[in-house]
Short mmCIF file of C-alpha atoms in Angstrom, two decimals:
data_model
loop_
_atom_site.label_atom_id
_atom_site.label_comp_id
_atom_site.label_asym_id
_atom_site.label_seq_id
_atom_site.Cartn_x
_atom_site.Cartn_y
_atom_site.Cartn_z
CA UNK K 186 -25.18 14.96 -15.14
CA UNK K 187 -22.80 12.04 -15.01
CA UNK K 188 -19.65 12.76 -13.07
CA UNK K 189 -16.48 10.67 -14.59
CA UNK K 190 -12.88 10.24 -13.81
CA UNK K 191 -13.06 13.06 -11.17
CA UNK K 192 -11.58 13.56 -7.25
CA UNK K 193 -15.08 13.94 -5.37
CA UNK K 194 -12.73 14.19 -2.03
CA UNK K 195 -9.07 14.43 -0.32
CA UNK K 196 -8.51 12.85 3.17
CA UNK K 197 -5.59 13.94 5.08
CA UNK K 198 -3.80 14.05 8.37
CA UNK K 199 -1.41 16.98 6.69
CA UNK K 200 -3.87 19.91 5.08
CA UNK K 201 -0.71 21.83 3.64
CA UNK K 202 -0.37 18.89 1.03
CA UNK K 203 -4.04 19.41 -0.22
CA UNK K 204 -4.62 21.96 -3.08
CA UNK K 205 -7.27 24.75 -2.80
CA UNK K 206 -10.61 23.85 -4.65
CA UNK K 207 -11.10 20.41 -3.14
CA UNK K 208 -13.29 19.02 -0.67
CA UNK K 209 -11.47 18.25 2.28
CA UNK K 210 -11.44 16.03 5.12
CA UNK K 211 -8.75 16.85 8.12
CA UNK K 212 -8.01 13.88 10.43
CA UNK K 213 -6.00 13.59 13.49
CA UNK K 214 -4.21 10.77 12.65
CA UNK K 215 -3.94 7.58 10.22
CA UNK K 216 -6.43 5.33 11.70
CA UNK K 217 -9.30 8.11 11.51
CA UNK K 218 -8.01 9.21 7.78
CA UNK K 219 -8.68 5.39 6.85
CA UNK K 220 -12.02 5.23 8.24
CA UNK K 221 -13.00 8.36 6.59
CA UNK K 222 -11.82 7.03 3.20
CA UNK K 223 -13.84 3.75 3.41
CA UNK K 224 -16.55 4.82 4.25
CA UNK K 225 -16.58 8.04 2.01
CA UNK K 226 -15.55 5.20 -0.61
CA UNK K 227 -19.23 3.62 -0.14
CA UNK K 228 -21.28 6.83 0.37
CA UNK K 229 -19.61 8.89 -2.99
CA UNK K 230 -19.48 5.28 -4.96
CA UNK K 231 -15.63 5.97 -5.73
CA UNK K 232 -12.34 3.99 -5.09
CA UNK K 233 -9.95 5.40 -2.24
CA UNK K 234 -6.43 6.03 -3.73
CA UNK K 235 -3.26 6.52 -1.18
CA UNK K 236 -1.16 9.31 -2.88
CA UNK K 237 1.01 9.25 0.45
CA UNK K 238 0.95 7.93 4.06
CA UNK K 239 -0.74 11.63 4.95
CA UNK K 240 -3.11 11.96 1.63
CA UNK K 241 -5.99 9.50 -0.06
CA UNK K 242 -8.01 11.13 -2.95
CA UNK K 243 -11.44 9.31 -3.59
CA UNK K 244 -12.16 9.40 -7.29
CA UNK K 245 -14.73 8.43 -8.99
CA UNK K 246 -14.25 6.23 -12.31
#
């Protein structure tokens, strides 16, 4: 199975802005949401996106 042009994860600081039926990751603040979205980045082999200052979506291409 090839996965394509799909959210593989949401990283927030703010889980009321994250819609059910994703895999979530809850930080307590901005530095620790960044480091989780690098280095989810390089694990899931997607691009981090910042929808806001509390949300990024990793998504693979």
């Amino acid at each position: 199975m090839n996965i394509e042009k799909y959210i593989l994860a949401v990283v927030t600081t703010n889980p009321k802005r994250v819609p059910s039926g994703a895999t979530v990751f809850v930080c307590e603040n901005k530095e620790e949401m960044d480091y989780y979205a690098a280095n989810l980045e390089a694990i899931l082999d997607g691009i981090a996106h910042a929808i806001t200052d509390e949300v990024y979506i990793i998504v693979k291409h």
